[in-house]
Amino acid sequence: MGGKQLPETMTLIRDNIMQYDNPLAVSAKENAEWAADLHLPKKGPVLFYTGGEYQLLPFMDSLVTVMDIVDPGTPIFGWMMSMRDLVHKSGMAPEKIFASVFAQDKKRFFSINRKAALILKALGYELAYDGENEIYSGALLHELGFEDALGEYAKRVSSFINNSGAKTVVCMSPHAAEMFSLIYPNYGDFPDIEVKTFVEMVHAKRDMLPKNFYRGLVTLHDSCRMAREMDVVDEFREVLDAMNVRYEEPFRWGKWSTCCGGPIKTTYAELSHKLSQKRVDELAATGAQIALLSCPYCLSALKGAKPTNHIEIMDFVEFLAKGYDL
């Protein structure tokens, strides 16, 4: 008796990662647009790594929009997926084409990388960034269970890091940080590097941060990967304390944080929406005006929910950038 067939969106993501080094075939050149005028060196001891994850989310969101319009279980969606092989012959990924039609917030998501790099430079870090050759972290291969493909992909990531000459890799996404620090070391000869999140890099120089630039109340959403796998919880709070920013904890926080629903967005969109709505309501119940987070998938999942009380969902980079007038 044959096994159940995987959802089309799961195999789509796997195939694109293995063929294009990106879940939705967004090119490295397009991913690197945000850094065009920063003139960062390609090689150096501290590598700024985006993995294209903030850049990916506007396209991923639009794919979910298509899924909301056309149910993945219907013959229409199946027909759309069956046309992929024909379009692939032209060298393009069809999902990138129709996702681009619906893509929103692209400027916002791309700008988060730019603001993060400028903030780290203002704190005295000398960054390298090889956008021309940067590839996706491979996190979705691990999270969706494609371990055989991940073994092969780990070699590509290893090669990219080795070529950068990096001793420290600053990961914009906690999903990438988890892969580099906890997962890939189990796959052969992975480079011996120090892995840091953006929050940790800022935390190390928190005494240099701007103070008193925001007088309202904020709350924090801890991403699952950041808090549970990377154990980055107190650093977030200590950075806010250093800037004299008042914050109120939601009912579930730290390692017990409620999931944003982002990881299942492309496979179980309806359930993902329910989870994100629940979490935003929890954050809004604190009475805070702003909810801060530090994960592209959390930002993507939570920004679309409609809370009972008004609250703005903001990436920590965007909030910190206010203190630097970026």
Coordinates of C-alpha atoms in Angstrom, one line a residue:
M1 CA 0.0 0.0 0.0
G2 CA 1.5 3.3 -1.0
G3 CA 2.1 6.2 1.4
K4 CA 0.3 9.5 1.4
Q5 CA 1.4 12.0 -1.2
L6 CA 3.1 15.1 0.2
P7 CA 1.3 18.5 -0.2
E8 CA 2.3 20.2 -3.5
T9 CA 3.6 23.3 -1.6
M10 CA 6.0 21.2 0.4
T11 CA 7.6 19.5 -2.7
L12 CA 7.5 22.9 -4.5
I13 CA 9.6 24.4 -1.7
R14 CA 12.0 21.5 -1.6
D15 CA 12.6 21.4 -5.3
N16 CA 13.2 25.2 -5.5
I17 CA 15.7 25.1 -2.7
M18 CA 17.6 22.3 -4.4
Q19 CA 17.4 23.9 -7.9
Y20 CA 17.6 27.6 -7.1
D21 CA 19.1 27.8 -3.6
N22 CA 15.9 29.6 -2.5
P23 CA 12.4 28.4 -1.6
L24 CA 10.7 30.6 -4.2
A25 CA 13.5 31.0 -6.7
V26 CA 14.2 34.6 -5.7
S27 CA 17.7 35.3 -7.2
A28 CA 20.7 36.3 -5.1
K29 CA 21.0 39.5 -7.1
E30 CA 17.4 40.5 -6.1
N31 CA 18.0 39.5 -2.5
A32 CA 21.0 41.8 -2.3
E33 CA 19.3 44.9 -3.7
W34 CA 19.2 46.5 -0.2
A35 CA 23.0 46.6 0.1
A36 CA 23.8 48.0 -3.4
D37 CA 25.2 51.3 -2.1
L38 CA 26.7 50.2 1.2
H39 CA 29.9 48.8 -0.5
L40 CA 30.4 46.1 2.1
P41 CA 33.4 43.8 1.4
K42 CA 32.5 40.3 0.3
K43 CA 34.9 38.6 2.6
G44 CA 35.9 39.2 6.2
P45 CA 35.9 37.8 9.8
V46 CA 32.3 39.0 10.5
L47 CA 29.8 37.8 7.9
F48 CA 26.4 39.5 7.8
Y49 CA 24.1 36.7 6.7
T50 CA 20.5 37.2 5.6
G51 CA 19.9 33.9 3.8
G52 CA 17.3 35.8 1.8
E53 CA 14.8 35.1 4.5
Y54 CA 13.5 38.6 5.1
Q55 CA 13.5 39.1 1.4
L56 CA 11.6 35.8 0.9
L57 CA 8.6 36.6 3.0
P58 CA 6.8 39.1 0.7
F59 CA 6.8 36.4 -2.0
M60 CA 5.9 33.6 0.5
D61 CA 3.0 35.7 1.8
S62 CA 1.7 36.2 -1.8
L63 CA 1.9 32.4 -2.3
V64 CA -0.3 32.0 0.7
T65 CA -2.6 34.6 -0.8
V66 CA -2.9 32.5 -3.9
M67 CA -3.6 29.5 -1.7
D68 CA -6.4 31.4 0.1
I69 CA -8.0 32.3 -3.3
V70 CA -7.5 28.8 -4.8
D71 CA -7.8 26.0 -2.3
P72 CA -4.8 23.6 -2.6
G73 CA -7.1 20.7 -2.4
T74 CA -9.1 21.6 -5.6
P75 CA -8.5 20.5 -9.2
I76 CA -7.6 24.1 -10.1
F77 CA -4.7 24.3 -7.8
G78 CA -3.5 20.8 -9.0
W79 CA -3.7 22.1 -12.6
M80 CA -1.6 25.1 -11.6
M81 CA 1.0 22.9 -10.1
S82 CA 1.0 20.5 -13.1
M83 CA 1.9 23.4 -15.3
R84 CA 5.2 23.9 -13.4
D85 CA 7.3 21.6 -15.5
L86 CA 6.3 23.4 -18.7
V87 CA 7.2 26.8 -17.3
H88 CA 10.4 25.5 -15.7
K89 CA 11.7 24.8 -19.2
S90 CA 12.0 28.5 -19.7
G91 CA 14.3 28.7 -16.7
M92 CA 11.8 30.4 -14.5
A93 CA 9.9 29.2 -11.4
P94 CA 6.1 29.7 -12.0
E95 CA 5.3 30.3 -8.3
K96 CA 7.8 33.2 -8.4
I97 CA 5.8 34.6 -11.3
F98 CA 2.4 34.5 -9.7
A99 CA 3.7 35.3 -6.2
S100 CA 5.3 38.5 -7.6
V101 CA 1.9 39.6 -8.8
F102 CA 0.5 39.6 -5.3
A103 CA 3.7 40.5 -3.4
Q104 CA 3.3 43.2 -0.7
D105 CA 5.6 44.9 1.8
K106 CA 8.7 44.0 -0.2
K107 CA 10.2 47.4 0.5
R108 CA 9.7 47.0 4.2
F109 CA 11.1 43.5 4.5
F110 CA 14.2 44.3 2.3
S111 CA 14.8 47.5 4.3
I112 CA 15.1 45.6 7.6
N113 CA 18.4 44.0 6.4
R114 CA 19.7 47.5 5.5
K115 CA 18.8 49.1 8.8
A116 CA 20.3 46.1 10.7
A117 CA 23.6 46.5 8.8
L118 CA 23.7 50.2 9.4
I119 CA 23.0 49.8 13.1
L120 CA 25.8 47.2 13.5
K121 CA 28.2 49.4 11.7
A122 CA 27.2 52.3 14.0
L123 CA 28.1 50.1 16.9
G124 CA 31.6 49.5 15.5
Y125 CA 31.2 46.2 13.8
E126 CA 33.1 45.7 10.5
L127 CA 30.8 43.6 8.3
A128 CA 31.3 41.5 5.2
Y129 CA 28.3 40.6 3.0
D130 CA 28.5 38.5 -0.2
G131 CA 25.0 39.1 -1.6
E132 CA 26.0 38.0 -5.0
N133 CA 26.7 34.4 -3.8
E134 CA 24.6 34.2 -0.6
I135 CA 22.3 31.2 -0.5
Y136 CA 19.3 30.3 1.6
S137 CA 20.0 28.6 5.0
G138 CA 18.1 25.4 4.1
A139 CA 15.9 25.7 7.3
L140 CA 12.7 24.7 5.6
L141 CA 14.3 21.4 4.4
H142 CA 14.9 20.6 8.0
E143 CA 11.6 21.9 9.3
L144 CA 9.6 20.1 6.6
G145 CA 11.5 16.8 7.2
F146 CA 13.5 16.6 3.9
E147 CA 16.6 15.3 5.7
D148 CA 18.1 13.5 2.7
A149 CA 18.1 16.7 0.7
L150 CA 19.5 18.6 3.7
G151 CA 22.6 16.5 3.7
E152 CA 23.4 17.5 0.2
Y153 CA 22.4 21.1 0.8
A154 CA 24.7 21.3 3.9
K155 CA 27.7 21.0 1.6
R156 CA 26.6 24.1 -0.4
V157 CA 26.2 26.2 2.8
S158 CA 29.6 25.0 4.1
S159 CA 31.2 26.0 0.8
F160 CA 29.6 29.5 0.9
I161 CA 30.8 30.1 4.5
N162 CA 34.3 28.8 3.8
N163 CA 34.7 31.1 0.8
S164 CA 33.7 34.1 3.0
G165 CA 36.6 33.7 5.4
A166 CA 34.2 34.3 8.2
K167 CA 34.9 33.4 11.9
T168 CA 31.6 34.9 13.1
V169 CA 28.3 34.7 11.2
V170 CA 25.6 37.2 12.2
C171 CA 22.3 35.6 11.3
M172 CA 19.3 37.9 10.7
S173 CA 16.9 35.0 11.1
P174 CA 16.9 32.7 14.2
H175 CA 16.0 29.9 11.8
A176 CA 19.3 30.3 10.1
A177 CA 21.1 30.7 13.4
E178 CA 19.6 27.4 14.6
M179 CA 20.8 25.6 11.4
F180 CA 24.3 26.9 11.6
S181 CA 24.8 26.3 15.3
L182 CA 22.8 23.2 16.0
I183 CA 21.8 21.3 12.8
Y184 CA 24.6 21.6 10.2
P185 CA 27.4 20.6 12.6
N186 CA 25.8 17.1 12.5
Y187 CA 26.3 16.9 8.7
G188 CA 30.0 16.3 8.1
D189 CA 32.7 18.9 7.8
F190 CA 30.8 22.1 8.6
P191 CA 32.9 25.2 9.3
D192 CA 33.8 25.9 13.0
I193 CA 32.2 29.3 13.3
E194 CA 30.7 31.5 16.0
V195 CA 27.0 32.0 15.3
K196 CA 25.3 35.1 16.6
T197 CA 21.8 36.6 16.1
F198 CA 21.3 40.3 15.5
V199 CA 19.9 40.7 19.1
E200 CA 23.1 39.1 20.6
M201 CA 25.4 41.4 18.6
V202 CA 23.4 44.5 19.7
H203 CA 23.3 43.1 23.3
A204 CA 27.1 42.9 23.4
K205 CA 27.3 46.7 22.8
R206 CA 24.1 47.8 24.5
D207 CA 25.8 50.5 26.5
M208 CA 26.4 52.3 23.2
L209 CA 22.7 52.3 22.2
P210 CA 20.5 55.4 22.0
K211 CA 18.4 56.1 25.0
N212 CA 15.0 57.6 25.8
F213 CA 13.9 57.8 22.2
Y214 CA 10.6 56.1 22.9
R215 CA 8.3 56.9 25.8
G216 CA 5.5 54.5 25.2
L217 CA 5.0 50.9 26.3
V218 CA 6.1 47.9 24.3
T219 CA 5.7 44.2 24.7
L220 CA 7.8 41.4 23.3
H221 CA 7.1 38.3 21.2
D222 CA 9.8 35.6 21.6
S223 CA 10.1 33.5 18.5
C224 CA 10.2 29.8 19.1
R225 CA 13.6 29.4 17.5
M226 CA 15.2 32.4 19.2
A227 CA 14.0 31.5 22.7
R228 CA 13.8 27.7 22.8
E229 CA 16.6 26.6 20.5
M230 CA 19.0 29.6 20.6
D231 CA 18.2 30.4 24.3
V232 CA 18.1 34.2 23.5
V233 CA 15.6 35.6 26.0
D234 CA 17.2 37.8 28.6
E235 CA 19.3 39.6 26.0
F236 CA 16.2 41.1 24.4
R237 CA 15.1 42.5 27.7
E238 CA 18.5 43.8 28.7
V239 CA 18.8 45.7 25.5
L240 CA 15.5 47.4 26.2
D241 CA 16.6 48.2 29.8
A242 CA 19.8 49.7 28.4
M243 CA 17.7 52.1 26.2
N244 CA 15.2 52.9 29.0
V245 CA 12.3 51.4 27.1
R246 CA 9.4 50.3 29.2
Y247 CA 7.9 46.9 28.4
E248 CA 5.2 44.6 29.6
E249 CA 5.4 40.8 29.2
P250 CA 2.5 39.0 27.6
F251 CA 0.9 36.1 29.4
R252 CA 3.1 33.6 27.6
W253 CA 6.7 34.7 27.0
G254 CA 10.3 33.5 26.8
K255 CA 10.6 29.7 26.2
W256 CA 6.9 29.4 26.9
S257 CA 6.0 31.9 24.1
T258 CA 2.9 31.2 22.0
C259 CA 3.7 30.2 18.5
C260 CA 3.1 32.8 15.8
G261 CA 1.8 30.2 13.3
G262 CA 4.4 31.1 10.7
P263 CA 6.1 27.7 10.2
I264 CA 2.9 26.2 8.9
K265 CA 1.8 29.1 6.8
T266 CA 2.4 27.4 3.4
T267 CA 1.0 24.0 4.4
Y268 CA -1.9 24.8 6.8
A269 CA -2.8 28.4 6.0
E270 CA -6.1 28.5 7.9
L271 CA -4.6 27.1 11.1
S272 CA -1.7 29.5 10.8
H273 CA -4.1 32.4 10.6
K274 CA -5.9 31.3 13.8
L275 CA -2.6 30.9 15.7
S276 CA -1.3 34.3 14.7
Q277 CA -4.6 35.9 15.7
K278 CA -4.5 34.3 19.1
R279 CA -0.9 35.5 19.6
V280 CA -1.6 39.1 18.5
D281 CA -4.6 39.2 20.9
E282 CA -2.3 38.1 23.8
L283 CA 0.2 40.8 22.9
A284 CA -2.5 43.4 22.6
A285 CA -3.9 42.5 26.1
T286 CA -0.7 43.9 27.6
G287 CA -1.9 47.4 26.7
A288 CA 1.4 48.1 24.8
Q289 CA 1.4 50.2 21.7
I290 CA 4.1 48.2 20.0
A291 CA 4.9 44.5 19.9
L292 CA 8.6 43.8 19.2
L293 CA 10.0 40.6 17.6
S294 CA 13.1 39.5 15.9
C295 CA 12.2 36.9 13.3
P296 CA 11.1 37.4 9.6
Y297 CA 8.5 34.5 9.9
C298 CA 7.0 35.9 13.1
L299 CA 6.7 39.4 11.5
S300 CA 5.1 37.9 8.4
A301 CA 2.6 35.9 10.4
L302 CA 1.6 38.5 13.0
K303 CA 1.4 41.6 11.0
G304 CA -1.7 40.5 9.2
A305 CA -3.8 39.7 12.3
K306 CA -6.4 42.1 13.6
P307 CA -6.2 42.5 17.4
T308 CA -9.1 43.5 19.7
N309 CA -7.0 46.4 20.9
H310 CA -4.7 48.4 18.5
I311 CA -1.1 47.3 18.6
E312 CA 1.7 47.8 16.0
I313 CA 3.7 44.7 15.1
M314 CA 7.3 45.8 14.6
D315 CA 10.6 44.1 14.0
F316 CA 13.2 44.9 16.6
V317 CA 15.5 46.3 13.9
E318 CA 12.7 48.7 12.8
F319 CA 12.3 49.9 16.4
L320 CA 16.0 50.3 17.1
A321 CA 16.3 52.2 13.8
K322 CA 14.1 54.9 15.3
G323 CA 16.8 55.8 17.7
Y324 CA 19.3 56.2 14.9
D325 CA 16.8 58.2 12.7
L326 CA 17.1 55.5 9.9

